[in-house]
Coordinates of C-alpha atoms (C1' of nucleotides) in Angstrom, one line a residue:
Chain W
M1230 CA -11.3 17.0 -11.6
V1231 CA -15.1 16.9 -12.0
T1232 CA -15.7 16.3 -8.3
D1233 CA -14.3 19.8 -7.8
V1234 CA -16.8 21.1 -10.3
L1235 CA -19.6 19.3 -8.7
K1236 CA -18.6 20.4 -5.1
E1237 CA -18.6 24.1 -6.2
M1238 CA -22.0 23.6 -7.7
M1239 CA -23.3 22.1 -4.6
N1240 CA -21.7 24.7 -2.3
A1241 CA -23.3 27.4 -4.4
A1242 CA -26.6 25.7 -4.0
L1243 CA -26.3 25.2 -0.3
S1244 CA -25.4 29.1 0.2
A1245 CA -28.4 30.0 -1.9
A1246 CA -30.6 27.8 0.2
A1247 CA -29.4 29.2 3.3
V1248 CA -29.7 32.7 2.1
D1249 CA -33.3 32.4 1.1
G1250 CA -34.3 30.4 4.2
A1251 CA -35.2 27.2 2.3
I1252 CA -33.1 25.3 4.8
A1253 CA -32.0 26.2 8.3
L1254 CA -28.2 25.6 8.6
E1255 CA -26.1 25.8 11.7
A1256 CA -22.9 25.2 9.8
M1257 CA -22.3 24.3 6.1
P1258 CA -22.1 20.6 5.9
P1259 CA -19.0 19.2 4.3
V1260 CA -19.8 18.3 0.8
E1261 CA -18.6 14.9 -0.6
F1262 CA -18.9 13.1 -3.6
E1263 CA -18.5 9.5 -4.0
R1264 CA -19.1 7.0 -6.7
P1265 CA -22.2 4.8 -6.1
R1266 CA -21.6 1.2 -6.5
K1267 CA -24.7 0.9 -8.8
R1268 CA -24.7 2.3 -12.1
E1269 CA -28.4 3.3 -11.8
H1270 CA -27.5 5.5 -8.9
G1271 CA -25.6 7.9 -11.4
D1272 CA -22.0 8.8 -11.9
W1273 CA -21.7 10.6 -8.6
S1274 CA -23.6 10.7 -5.4
T1275 CA -23.6 13.0 -2.3
N1276 CA -25.2 12.8 1.0
V1277 CA -25.2 16.3 1.8
A1278 CA -28.8 16.5 2.3
L1279 CA -28.7 13.8 4.8
A1280 CA -25.8 15.7 6.6
A1281 CA -27.7 18.9 6.5
G1282 CA -30.9 17.1 7.7
R1283 CA -29.3 16.2 11.1
G1284 CA -31.2 18.9 12.8
G1285 CA -34.4 17.0 12.1
D1286 CA -35.6 18.3 8.8
N1287 CA -36.6 15.9 5.9
P1288 CA -33.6 15.2 3.9
R1289 CA -35.6 14.6 0.9
A1290 CA -37.1 18.1 1.2
I1291 CA -33.7 19.5 1.7
A1292 CA -32.4 17.5 -1.4
Q1293 CA -35.1 18.9 -3.6
A1294 CA -34.4 22.5 -2.3
L1295 CA -30.7 22.0 -3.3
I1296 CA -31.6 20.6 -6.7
D1297 CA -33.8 23.7 -7.4
R1298 CA -30.7 26.0 -6.6
L1299 CA -27.9 24.2 -8.4
P1300 CA -26.2 26.4 -11.0
P1301 CA -26.6 25.1 -14.6
S1302 CA -23.7 23.2 -16.0
D1303 CA -23.1 21.3 -19.3
M1304 CA -21.3 18.7 -17.3
V1305 CA -24.4 17.5 -15.6
E1306 CA -27.2 15.7 -17.4
S1307 CA -29.5 15.3 -14.4
V1308 CA -29.7 15.0 -10.7
E1309 CA -32.2 12.8 -8.7
I1310 CA -33.1 12.2 -5.2
A1311 CA -32.7 8.7 -4.1
G1312 CA -33.5 6.6 -1.0
P1313 CA -33.3 8.5 2.2
G1314 CA -32.1 11.7 0.4
F1315 CA -29.1 10.9 -1.6
L1316 CA -28.5 13.2 -4.6
N1317 CA -27.4 11.1 -7.5
F1318 CA -25.8 12.9 -10.3
R1319 CA -25.7 11.8 -13.9
L1320 CA -23.1 13.4 -16.0
A1321 CA -23.1 14.4 -19.7
P1322 CA -21.0 12.7 -22.3
K1323 CA -18.7 15.6 -22.6
W1324 CA -17.2 14.8 -19.1
L1325 CA -16.0 11.5 -20.3
H1326 CA -14.8 12.6 -23.7
D1327 CA -12.7 15.4 -22.0
V1328 CA -11.4 12.5 -19.9
V1329 CA -10.3 10.4 -22.7
F1330 CA -8.6 13.4 -24.4
R1331 CA -6.7 14.4 -21.5
A1332 CA -5.7 10.7 -20.5
S1333 CA -4.3 10.3 -23.9
D1334 CA -2.3 13.6 -24.0
P1335 CA 0.9 13.0 -22.0
K1336 CA 1.1 16.8 -21.6
S1337 CA -2.2 17.1 -20.0
G1338 CA -1.1 16.1 -16.6
F1339 CA -3.8 13.7 -16.2
G1340 CA -3.6 11.9 -12.9
R1341 CA -1.4 14.7 -11.5
T1342 CA -2.4 17.3 -8.8
D1343 CA -0.5 20.2 -7.5
E1344 CA -1.8 19.9 -4.0
G1345 CA 1.7 19.1 -2.7
A1346 CA 3.3 22.1 -4.5
G1347 CA 6.0 23.7 -2.3
I1348 CA 6.0 21.0 0.2
K1349 CA 9.4 19.2 0.7
V1350 CA 9.1 15.6 2.0
N1351 CA 11.8 13.2 3.1
V1352 CA 11.0 9.7 2.7
E1353 CA 13.3 7.3 4.5
Y1354 CA 12.9 3.7 3.8
V1355 CA 14.8 0.2 4.0
S1356 CA 17.5 1.6 6.3
A1357 CA 18.4 -1.9 7.2
N1358 CA 21.6 -2.3 9.1
P1359 CA 24.5 -2.7 6.9
T1360 CA 25.4 -6.0 8.2
G1361 CA 23.9 -8.3 5.8
P1362 CA 22.2 -8.3 2.3
I1363 CA 18.9 -6.7 1.7
S1364 CA 16.1 -9.3 2.7
V1365 CA 12.8 -9.9 1.1
V1366 CA 11.3 -7.8 4.0
G1367 CA 13.7 -5.0 2.8
G1368 CA 12.2 -5.5 -0.6
R1369 CA 8.7 -4.8 0.5
H1370 CA 10.0 -1.7 2.2
A1371 CA 11.8 -0.6 -0.9
A1372 CA 8.7 -1.2 -3.0
V1373 CA 6.4 0.6 -0.7
G1374 CA 8.8 3.5 0.0
D1375 CA 9.5 4.1 -3.7
A1376 CA 5.9 3.8 -4.8
L1377 CA 4.9 6.3 -2.0
S1378 CA 7.6 8.6 -3.1
N1379 CA 6.2 8.4 -6.7
L1380 CA 2.8 9.0 -5.5
L1381 CA 3.8 12.2 -3.5
E1382 CA 5.7 13.3 -6.6
A1383 CA 2.4 12.7 -8.6
T1384 CA 0.7 14.9 -6.3
G1385 CA 3.0 17.7 -6.5
H1386 CA 5.4 17.2 -3.6
E1387 CA 9.1 17.6 -3.8
V1388 CA 10.5 14.3 -2.5
V1389 CA 13.9 13.2 -1.4
R1390 CA 14.4 9.5 -0.8
E1391 CA 16.8 8.6 1.9
Y1392 CA 18.5 5.6 3.5
Y1393 CA 20.0 6.0 6.9
V1394 CA 22.9 3.6 7.5
N1395 CA 23.4 2.5 11.2
D1396 CA 27.1 2.3 10.9
A1397 CA 28.1 3.5 14.4
G1398 CA 26.5 1.1 17.0
R1399 CA 26.6 -2.2 18.5
Q1400 CA 25.6 -4.1 15.4
I1401 CA 28.3 -3.0 13.1
R1402 CA 30.7 -3.7 15.9
L1403 CA 29.3 -7.2 16.1
F1404 CA 29.5 -7.6 12.5
A1405 CA 33.1 -6.5 12.4
R1406 CA 33.9 -9.0 15.0
S1407 CA 32.0 -11.9 13.4
L1408 CA 34.0 -11.1 10.1
S1409 CA 37.2 -11.1 12.0
V1410 CA 36.5 -14.5 13.4
R1411 CA 35.7 -15.8 9.9
Y1412 CA 38.9 -14.2 8.5
L1413 CA 41.0 -15.8 11.1
E1414 CA 39.5 -19.3 10.4
Q1415 CA 40.7 -18.9 6.8
F1416 CA 44.2 -19.2 8.2
G1417 CA 43.5 -21.9 10.5
V1418 CA 43.1 -19.7 13.6
P1419 CA 40.0 -21.1 15.6
G1420 CA 37.6 -18.5 17.1
E1421 CA 34.0 -18.1 18.1
I1422 CA 31.4 -15.8 16.7
P1423 CA 30.3 -13.6 19.6
E1424 CA 26.8 -14.2 21.1
D1425 CA 24.4 -12.2 19.0
G1426 CA 26.9 -12.1 16.4
Y1427 CA 26.4 -12.8 12.6
Q1428 CA 26.3 -16.5 11.6
G1429 CA 25.3 -16.0 8.0
E1430 CA 27.0 -17.9 5.2
Y1431 CA 27.6 -14.3 3.5
V1432 CA 30.0 -13.6 6.3
I1433 CA 32.1 -16.4 5.4
V1434 CA 32.1 -15.7 1.8
L1435 CA 33.2 -12.2 2.5
A1436 CA 35.8 -13.3 4.8
R1437 CA 37.3 -15.7 2.2
R1438 CA 37.3 -13.0 -0.3
L1439 CA 39.1 -10.6 2.1
A1440 CA 41.5 -13.4 2.9
E1441 CA 42.5 -13.6 -0.6
E1442 CA 42.7 -9.7 -1.2
L1443 CA 44.5 -9.0 2.0
G1444 CA 46.4 -12.1 2.7
D1445 CA 47.3 -13.0 6.3
R1446 CA 48.8 -9.7 7.2
L1447 CA 45.8 -8.9 9.5
V1448 CA 46.3 -12.4 11.2
H1449 CA 49.2 -10.9 13.3
A1450 CA 47.8 -7.5 13.9
S1451 CA 46.3 -6.4 17.1
E1452 CA 42.6 -7.6 17.6
E1453 CA 41.7 -3.7 17.7
E1454 CA 43.4 -3.1 14.4
R1455 CA 42.0 -6.3 12.8
D1456 CA 38.5 -5.4 13.9
A1457 CA 38.7 -1.7 12.7
T1458 CA 39.9 -2.9 9.3
M1459 CA 37.1 -5.5 9.1
R1460 CA 34.7 -2.9 10.0
R1461 CA 35.8 -0.4 7.5
I1462 CA 36.2 -2.7 4.5
G1463 CA 33.1 -4.9 5.5
L1464 CA 30.9 -1.7 5.8
E1465 CA 32.1 -0.5 2.2
R1466 CA 31.4 -3.9 0.7
M1467 CA 28.0 -4.4 2.2
L1468 CA 26.9 -1.0 1.3
A1469 CA 27.9 -1.5 -2.3
E1470 CA 26.2 -4.8 -2.4
M1471 CA 22.9 -3.3 -0.8
R1472 CA 22.9 -0.6 -3.2
A1473 CA 23.4 -2.7 -6.2
T1474 CA 20.4 -4.9 -4.9
L1475 CA 18.2 -1.9 -4.6
E1476 CA 19.3 -0.4 -7.9
R1477 CA 18.5 -3.9 -9.5
F1478 CA 15.1 -3.6 -7.8
G1479 CA 14.5 -0.3 -9.5
T1480 CA 14.7 1.9 -6.4
H1481 CA 17.1 4.6 -5.9
H1482 CA 17.9 6.5 -2.8
Q1483 CA 19.1 9.9 -3.4
V1484 CA 20.8 10.3 -0.1
W1485 CA 22.7 7.6 1.8
F1486 CA 23.1 9.1 5.3
L1487 CA 25.7 7.7 7.7
E1488 CA 25.0 7.6 11.3
S1489 CA 28.7 7.9 12.0
S1490 CA 28.8 11.2 10.3
L1491 CA 26.6 12.6 13.0
Q1492 CA 29.0 11.5 15.8
E1493 CA 31.9 12.7 13.9
S1494 CA 30.5 16.0 13.1
G1495 CA 29.4 16.6 16.9
A1496 CA 25.8 16.7 15.8
T1497 CA 24.9 13.9 18.1
R1498 CA 26.5 15.5 21.1
S1499 CA 24.8 18.9 20.4
A1500 CA 21.4 17.2 20.0
I1501 CA 21.9 15.6 23.5
E1502 CA 23.0 19.0 24.7
K1503 CA 19.9 20.6 23.2
L1504 CA 17.6 18.1 24.8
G1505 CA 19.5 18.8 27.9
A1506 CA 19.0 22.7 27.8
G1507 CA 15.3 22.0 27.4
G1508 CA 15.3 20.2 30.7
W1509 CA 14.5 16.9 29.1
V1510 CA 17.7 15.0 30.3
E1511 CA 18.2 13.4 33.8
E1512 CA 21.3 11.7 35.1
R1513 CA 20.5 8.3 36.6
D1514 CA 22.5 5.3 37.6
G1515 CA 25.6 6.8 35.8
A1516 CA 23.4 7.2 32.4
R1517 CA 21.8 9.9 30.9
W1518 CA 18.1 9.5 30.3
F1519 CA 15.7 11.2 28.0
L1520 CA 12.6 12.1 29.9
S1521 CA 10.2 10.8 27.1
S1522 CA 7.5 9.6 29.5
R1523 CA 6.6 13.3 30.0
L1524 CA 5.9 13.5 26.2
G1525 CA 3.9 10.6 25.6
D1526 CA 6.1 7.6 25.9
D1527 CA 5.7 4.7 28.4
K1528 CA 8.9 5.3 30.1
D1529 CA 12.0 7.4 30.0
R1530 CA 14.8 6.2 27.5
V1531 CA 18.5 6.0 27.8
L1532 CA 20.3 8.5 25.6
V1533 CA 23.9 8.0 26.7
R1534 CA 25.0 4.7 28.3
S1535 CA 26.9 4.6 31.6
S1536 CA 29.8 3.4 29.5
G1537 CA 29.6 6.9 27.7
E1538 CA 28.5 5.4 24.5
P1539 CA 25.4 7.2 22.9
T1540 CA 22.3 5.0 22.0
Y1541 CA 20.6 4.9 18.7
L1542 CA 18.2 7.3 20.3
A1543 CA 20.8 9.9 20.5
S1544 CA 21.9 9.6 16.9
D1545 CA 18.2 9.6 15.8
S1546 CA 17.6 12.8 17.7
A1547 CA 20.4 14.4 15.8
Y1548 CA 19.3 13.1 12.7
L1549 CA 15.8 14.4 13.2
L1550 CA 17.4 18.0 13.7
D1551 CA 19.5 17.4 10.6
K1552 CA 16.5 16.7 8.5
S1553 CA 14.5 19.5 9.9
R1554 CA 17.4 21.8 9.0
R1555 CA 17.5 20.7 5.5
G1556 CA 14.0 22.1 5.3
F1557 CA 11.8 19.3 4.9
D1558 CA 8.2 20.1 5.8
R1559 CA 7.2 16.4 6.3
L1560 CA 9.4 13.5 7.5
I1561 CA 8.2 10.2 6.7
Y1562 CA 9.9 7.2 8.2
I1563 CA 8.9 3.8 6.9
L1564 CA 9.3 1.3 9.5
G1565 CA 9.2 -2.3 10.2
A1566 CA 6.4 -3.4 12.4
G1567 CA 9.1 -4.5 15.0
H1568 CA 9.8 -0.9 15.5
H1569 CA 6.5 0.2 16.6
G1570 CA 7.7 0.3 20.1
T1571 CA 10.1 3.1 19.4
V1572 CA 7.7 5.4 17.6
P1573 CA 6.5 7.3 20.8
R1574 CA 10.1 7.9 21.8
W1575 CA 10.9 9.4 18.3
L1576 CA 7.8 11.6 18.5
A1577 CA 8.9 12.7 22.0
A1578 CA 12.3 13.5 20.7
A1579 CA 11.0 15.5 17.9
E1580 CA 8.7 17.4 20.2
A1581 CA 11.5 18.0 22.7
L1582 CA 13.7 19.3 19.8
G1583 CA 11.1 21.8 18.7
I1584 CA 9.9 19.8 15.7
D1585 CA 6.1 19.5 15.6
R1586 CA 5.4 16.1 15.8
S1587 CA 2.5 16.2 13.3
R1588 CA 5.3 16.8 10.7
V1589 CA 6.7 13.4 11.4
E1590 CA 4.9 10.2 10.2
M1591 CA 6.0 6.7 10.7
P1592 CA 3.9 4.1 8.5
L1593 CA 4.5 0.7 9.9
I1594 CA 5.1 -2.3 7.4
Q1595 CA 4.1 -5.6 8.6
N1596 CA 6.1 -8.7 8.3
I1597 CA 6.3 -11.0 5.2
S1598 CA 6.0 -14.9 5.4
L1599 CA 7.5 -16.6 2.4
V1600 CA 5.7 -19.7 1.4
R1601 CA 7.4 -22.1 -0.8
A1602 CA 5.7 -25.4 -1.8
G1603 CA 3.2 -24.8 0.7
V1604 CA 5.8 -24.4 3.6
T1605 CA 6.3 -21.3 5.3
V1606 CA 9.8 -20.0 5.6
R1607 CA 10.6 -17.8 8.6
A1608 CA 13.5 -15.2 8.5
S1609 CA 15.9 -14.2 11.1
K1610 CA 19.0 -12.2 10.1
R1611 CA 21.3 -13.1 13.0
A1612 CA 20.5 -16.8 12.7
G1613 CA 21.5 -16.4 9.2
N1614 CA 18.5 -17.8 7.4
V1615 CA 17.2 -14.7 5.9
V1616 CA 16.0 -14.9 2.2
P1617 CA 17.9 -12.3 0.3
L1618 CA 15.9 -10.0 -1.9
D1619 CA 18.3 -10.9 -4.9
E1620 CA 17.4 -14.5 -4.5
L1621 CA 13.7 -13.7 -4.7
V1622 CA 14.1 -11.4 -7.8
D1623 CA 16.4 -14.3 -9.3
E1624 CA 13.3 -16.4 -9.1
V1625 CA 10.3 -14.2 -9.7
G1626 CA 11.7 -11.2 -11.5
V1627 CA 11.5 -7.5 -10.3
D1628 CA 8.0 -6.8 -11.7
A1629 CA 6.2 -9.6 -10.0
A1630 CA 8.1 -9.1 -6.8
R1631 CA 7.3 -5.4 -6.7
Y1632 CA 3.7 -5.8 -7.9
N1633 CA 3.0 -8.4 -5.0
F1634 CA 4.7 -6.2 -2.4
L1635 CA 2.3 -3.4 -3.5
N1636 CA -0.7 -5.4 -3.7
R1637 CA -1.7 -5.2 0.0
S1638 CA -2.0 -2.6 2.6
L1639 CA 1.1 -1.9 4.6
E1640 CA -0.4 -2.8 7.8
S1641 CA -1.4 -6.2 6.7
P1642 CA 0.9 -9.2 7.0
L1643 CA 1.9 -10.4 3.7
E1644 CA 2.1 -14.0 2.6
F1645 CA 4.2 -14.2 -0.3
D1646 CA 3.7 -17.4 -2.2
I1647 CA 6.8 -17.8 -4.3
D1648 CA 5.3 -20.5 -6.6
L1649 CA 2.3 -18.6 -7.3
V1650 CA 4.1 -15.3 -7.9
K1651 CA 6.6 -17.2 -10.2
Q1652 CA 3.9 -18.2 -12.7
Q1653 CA 4.1 -16.3 -15.9
A1654 CA 0.5 -16.8 -16.6
P1655 CA -2.6 -14.6 -16.7
E1656 CA -3.7 -16.0 -13.3
N1657 CA -0.9 -13.7 -11.9
P1658 CA -2.4 -10.3 -11.9
V1659 CA 1.0 -8.5 -12.8
Y1660 CA 1.2 -10.2 -16.0
Y1661 CA -2.6 -9.9 -16.7
V1662 CA -2.0 -6.0 -16.5
Q1663 CA 1.2 -6.0 -18.5
Y1664 CA -0.6 -8.1 -21.1
A1665 CA -3.4 -5.5 -21.6
H1666 CA -0.7 -2.9 -22.2
A1667 CA 1.2 -5.0 -24.6
R1668 CA -2.0 -5.8 -26.6
I1669 CA -2.9 -2.1 -26.9
S1670 CA 0.6 -1.5 -28.4
S1671 CA 0.0 -4.2 -30.9
I1672 CA -3.3 -2.7 -31.9
L1673 CA -1.8 0.7 -32.2
K1674 CA 0.9 -0.8 -34.3
K1675 CA -1.6 -2.3 -36.5
A1676 CA -3.4 1.0 -36.8
E1677 CA -0.4 2.7 -37.8
E1678 CA 0.1 0.3 -40.7
K1679 CA -3.3 1.2 -41.9
A1680 CA -2.3 4.8 -41.4
L1681 CA -5.2 5.6 -39.1
R1682 CA -4.8 9.0 -37.2
V1683 CA -6.4 9.5 -33.9
Q1684 CA -6.3 13.3 -33.7
D1685 CA -9.4 13.9 -35.3
A1686 CA -11.4 11.3 -33.5
E1687 CA -15.0 11.9 -32.8
L1688 CA -15.7 10.4 -29.4
G1689 CA -19.4 10.6 -29.7
M1690 CA -19.0 7.5 -31.6
L1691 CA -18.2 5.7 -28.3
T1692 CA -21.7 4.6 -27.3
H1693 CA -21.1 0.7 -26.6
E1694 CA -21.5 -0.3 -22.8
R1695 CA -18.0 -1.6 -22.8
E1696 CA -16.6 1.8 -23.9
D1697 CA -18.7 3.6 -21.6
S1698 CA -17.3 1.4 -18.6
L1699 CA -13.8 1.8 -19.8
M1700 CA -14.2 5.8 -20.1
R1701 CA -15.6 5.8 -16.6
K1702 CA -12.7 3.6 -15.2
L1703 CA -10.2 6.0 -16.9
A1704 CA -11.9 8.9 -15.2
A1705 CA -11.4 7.2 -11.8
Y1706 CA -7.6 7.5 -12.2
E1707 CA -7.7 11.1 -11.3
E1708 CA -9.1 10.3 -7.9
T1709 CA -7.2 7.3 -7.3
V1710 CA -3.9 8.7 -7.5
P1711 CA -4.4 11.6 -4.9
D1712 CA -6.4 9.1 -2.8
A1713 CA -3.6 6.5 -2.7
A1714 CA -1.2 9.3 -1.9
H1715 CA -3.1 10.7 1.0
R1716 CA -3.7 7.6 2.5
R1717 CA -0.3 6.3 1.9
A1718 CA -1.9 3.3 0.3
P1719 CA -0.2 2.1 -2.9
Q1720 CA -2.5 -0.9 -3.1
R1721 CA -5.3 1.3 -4.0
L1722 CA -3.5 2.1 -7.2
T1723 CA -2.5 -1.6 -7.7
R1724 CA -6.3 -2.4 -7.5
Y1725 CA -7.2 0.4 -9.9
I1726 CA -4.7 -0.7 -12.5
E1727 CA -6.1 -4.2 -12.3
E1728 CA -9.7 -3.0 -12.7
L1729 CA -8.7 -0.9 -15.7
A1730 CA -7.0 -3.9 -17.4
T1731 CA -10.2 -5.9 -16.8
D1732 CA -12.4 -3.2 -18.3
F1733 CA -10.1 -3.0 -21.1
S1734 CA -10.0 -6.7 -21.7
A1735 CA -13.9 -6.7 -22.0
F1736 CA -13.9 -3.8 -24.3
Y1737 CA -11.4 -5.5 -26.5
R1738 CA -13.4 -8.5 -26.7
D1739 CA -16.6 -7.0 -27.7
C1740 CA -15.3 -4.1 -29.6
K1741 CA -13.1 -4.5 -32.7
V1742 CA -10.9 -1.4 -32.9
V1743 CA -9.5 -1.4 -36.3
T1744 CA -12.3 -2.0 -38.8
D1745 CA -13.5 -0.5 -42.2
D1746 CA -15.4 2.1 -40.2
Q1747 CA -12.9 4.8 -40.2
Q1748 CA -14.7 7.1 -37.7
L1749 CA -15.4 4.5 -35.4
S1750 CA -11.8 3.0 -35.6
K1751 CA -10.3 6.5 -34.7
A1752 CA -12.5 7.0 -31.8
R1753 CA -11.7 3.5 -30.3
L1754 CA -8.0 4.1 -31.1
R1755 CA -8.0 7.2 -29.2
L1756 CA -9.8 5.3 -26.2
C1757 CA -7.0 2.6 -26.5
L1758 CA -4.3 5.3 -26.6
A1759 CA -5.7 6.8 -23.3
T1760 CA -6.0 3.3 -21.7
K1761 CA -2.3 2.6 -22.5
S1762 CA -1.1 5.9 -21.2
V1763 CA -3.0 5.3 -17.9
L1764 CA -1.8 1.7 -17.5
A1765 CA 1.7 2.9 -18.2
D1766 CA 1.6 5.7 -15.8
G1767 CA 0.1 3.7 -13.2
L1768 CA 2.6 1.0 -13.6
S1769 CA 5.5 3.4 -13.4
I1770 CA 4.3 4.8 -10.1
L1771 CA 4.3 1.3 -8.9
G1772 CA 7.7 0.7 -10.4
V1773 CA 6.5 -2.1 -12.6
S1774 CA 7.4 -2.1 -16.2
A1775 CA 4.9 -1.7 -19.0
P1776 CA 6.1 -3.9 -22.0
E1777 CA 5.3 -3.1 -25.6
R1778 CA 5.4 -6.9 -26.2
M1779 CA 5.6 -9.9 -24.1
Chain O
rG939 C1' 0.4 -8.1 32.2
rC940 C1' 0.6 -3.8 29.0
rG941 C1' 1.0 -1.7 23.8
rC942 C1' 0.6 -2.0 18.4
rC943 C1' -1.3 -4.8 14.0
rC944 C1' -4.4 -8.6 12.0
rG945 C1' -9.2 -11.8 12.0
rU946 C1' -14.2 -10.3 5.5
rA947 C1' -15.9 -16.2 0.2
rG948 C1' -12.5 -22.9 0.1
rC949 C1' -7.1 -19.8 -0.3
rU950 C1' -4.6 -14.9 -0.6
rC951 C1' -6.6 -10.3 0.3
rA952 C1' -9.2 -5.1 -1.0
rG953 C1' -13.0 -2.2 1.2
rU954 C1' -12.8 0.3 7.6
rG955 C1' -12.6 9.4 8.4
rG956 C1' -20.9 5.4 8.6
rA957 C1' -25.0 5.6 3.9
rU958 C1' -28.5 2.9 -1.3
rU959 C1' -28.1 -4.9 -2.7
rA960 C1' -20.2 -6.4 1.0
rG961 C1' -15.9 -6.8 -3.5
rA962 C1' -11.2 -8.7 -6.5
rG963 C1' -7.8 -12.4 -7.8
rC964 C1' -7.0 -17.6 -7.5
rG965 C1' -9.3 -22.2 -6.9
rU966 C1' -14.5 -25.0 -8.2
rC967 C1' -18.6 -25.5 -11.8
rC968 C1' -21.2 -24.2 -16.6
rG969 C1' -20.9 -21.6 -21.5
rG970 C1' -18.0 -19.0 -25.6
rC971 C1' -12.4 -19.1 -30.2
rU972 C1' -10.9 -19.5 -38.4
rA973 C1' -8.7 -14.3 -32.6
rC974 C1' -6.9 -6.1 -34.2
rG975 C1' -2.0 -11.0 -29.5
rG976 C1' -7.5 -16.7 -26.5
rA977 C1' -1.5 -14.9 -21.7
rC978 C1' -9.1 -13.8 -23.3
rC979 C1' -14.6 -13.2 -22.4
rG980 C1' -19.4 -14.1 -20.2
rG981 C1' -22.0 -16.6 -16.2
rA982 C1' -22.7 -19.6 -11.4
rA983 C1' -22.0 -21.5 -6.7
rG984 C1' -19.5 -19.6 -2.3
rG985 C1' -19.8 -14.7 3.2
rU986 C1' -24.1 -14.7 10.7
rC987 C1' -17.5 -9.2 7.6
rG988 C1' -13.9 -13.8 14.8
rG989 C1' -18.0 -13.8 19.1
rG990 C1' -21.2 -10.3 22.2
rG991 C1' -22.9 -5.7 23.6
rG992 C1' -23.5 -0.4 22.5
rU993 C1' -24.0 4.6 19.6
rU994 C1' -27.0 5.8 15.2
rC995 C1' -32.7 6.4 11.0
rG996 C1' -28.3 3.5 9.0
rA997 C1' -22.2 -0.1 11.4
rA998 C1' -17.4 -4.6 8.0
rU999 C1' -16.5 0.7 9.1
rC1000 C1' -17.3 4.3 15.5
rC1001 C1' -17.1 2.8 21.2
rC1002 C1' -16.9 -1.2 25.2
rU1003 C1' -15.8 -6.3 25.9
rC1004 C1' -14.1 -11.2 25.1
rC1005 C1' -11.8 -14.9 21.9
rG1006 C1' -7.8 -16.3 18.2
rG1007 C1' -3.0 -15.2 15.6
rG1008 C1' 1.5 -12.0 14.9
rC1009 C1' 4.9 -8.4 16.8
rG1010 C1' 6.9 -5.5 20.7
rU1011 C1' 7.7 -4.6 25.9
rA1012 C1' 16.6 -3.7 26.9
rC1013 C1' 21.8 1.2 29.3
rC1014 C1' 19.5 -3.2 20.8
rA1015 C1' 16.8 -0.5 17.1

RNA sequence: GCGCCCGUAGCUCAGUGGAUUAGAGCGUCCGGCUACGGACCGGAAGGUCGGGGGUUCGAAUCCCUCCGGGCGUACCA
C-alpha cells in the first residue's frame, strides 16, 4: 500500500532531522497519512509536523525541515506545506497505474493484507435459541457476522464461524412443554401454554405435523416421556429449519455447538470446579455464586441454582474454556443489544478461567424496527409476532436484505423500511451498485466481440478527470478493507462500494470506452476491468451477488 | 436510581482513536438522452452536528452536565 511507503519515507526524514538537530524530538511522533477532503490538498496528507511541534516549535518550520530530508521516490510528485503545517503529498501517475494493474489482476491480492496471518479467530453469531424460526434480527446478526468474518479473512485471519445452540436450559424446556400442549390439542385434549411459554403459530404448525407423523401414541404416554420426545424432535426440526434459513441467506456456520454437549461431557461441571479452585465461587442461600463483582461486574452471579441446575453462565464458562482449548487467539461474540448486561460477567468469567479478557470481544448489535406502509412493526418472540427472516427474504430478496443490514453501523438502531428496500429501482443503492457491475460486464462483452485486448493497455492514456477520480477511488479500496476489518465496521465497505459505483457511472457517462481509438479503448477497458473486480470483490465480502446482467 | 446504545439536512443514516470549507442515499427544485445497458449524468436548495459548560492553536469527534428516545438492571440470557 502507498501509505506504507509514505510512512517509511516520513520516518526516515524524521530520524534524519532528529539526528542533525534540525528539530528537537522528545519522542518520535506517530506518522499517520490521511486523504484530504479537497483535491487541492493533494493525494495524501500528514499532520506529523503539527504533532512534532507540540513542544512549541513552529510547525511550518518543522514541516520544511522534513521536506528537505525526504528520501527521493518515483511515487511522489510533490510535497507542499499547507495551513498550520500540514504536509500535502501529490503522487505521481505511476501510483495509480500500479493500482489499476493490480486491481484488475485477480492474482495480485489487491485489497488483501496478511496482518492477520497466524491469528485464529472464532466468530460466533446469531446463536438464537432453537425455539423458533430465525427472525429478521437474526438476519442482521447473520449478515454482520458473515461480513465481519469475510473481512477478517480478507486481512489474513483464520476464521471459524460458529453457532452456539442453547439446547439445555429453561427455554428449550418451555418450548417442549408448549409443543406438547399443542400436540395434545390435536387430539382434543385441552391444555394451557405455560406462562412464558411459546405462543407462536409455528408451534401449532409443527405440532400438527408431529401429530400426523407420530399419531396419538404420545397422548397416553407419561407427561415426562411426551415432553422429552417433543424436546428431542422439536429441537431437531427447529435446527434444521434455522440452518436452512441461514443457508438460504447465504451464511454458513462451520460449527454448530450444542450447549447440552458441555453438560454431557462434564465440561460444565469441571468449569464450575475450576472457578471454585480459583476461589471465585461461594455458596449462598443454597446456590453457588460466581464472585464476578471482584472482576468488574456490578454484582455476583449465580452459577448453580439452589435446585442444582446450572445457569447459562456455567455453560458459557465451559464454552469459553472449550474455545480457548481449540486454540483461538480471539473470541468474537456478536451479541444483541439486549445482552449488554451480561458482558461484564462473561469477561469476568474469562479472566477467572485464565483467559486474557482482551482476547474476548463482544460487539453489540442494536435492534431493528421494521416499517411497512409507514407503520412500525415491533417484534417479540414469546408473544409470537416475530417477523421471520424467511418472510423478509421472500419479500425483498437476499441481496437487498443483506445490503441494508450492512449499510449501517452495528451500534445504530436500524429502521428497515420494507417498501423502500423492496423497490427494484436505482433509488435503491443495492441495485445501483449491482447495475454498475452488470453494465461493465456488458461493455466487456462488447469489447470482446471487437477483439480488443486489455493486456497491453497503456494507462498513460487515462487523463480525463473522471478517469482520474475513478482510479483514486480504486486505490482507496486497499485502505477500506483493513479499516473496515479493524473497526468491525462493515458499513465502511458498503459505503465505499457505493462511492465506487458512483464514480464509475460518472466515468461511463463522460468517457466512451469502446471507440475507434484502439489505444484509448484498451486503457479504458483495463480500468473497467479493475472496477468490475473491485465491485465484485467488495460485494462478495458483503455476501451480496454481483450479477453479469440484470 | 444505576449501566449501555442512540440524538448530524425534510426522511433514513455515514463520519466520532481532534486537524484545512461537515457528507451520502432518498425526497424536493432546475438542467441534460438517436444511449458501449438512461435502472444514467450534472447542478441547486436544505444543517446553531440535541442544549449548556470545559480541555485545545483547533471539537460532530475528548471531559463534565442537562434534555429526549431505545435497551438492560432475575437463582432468564
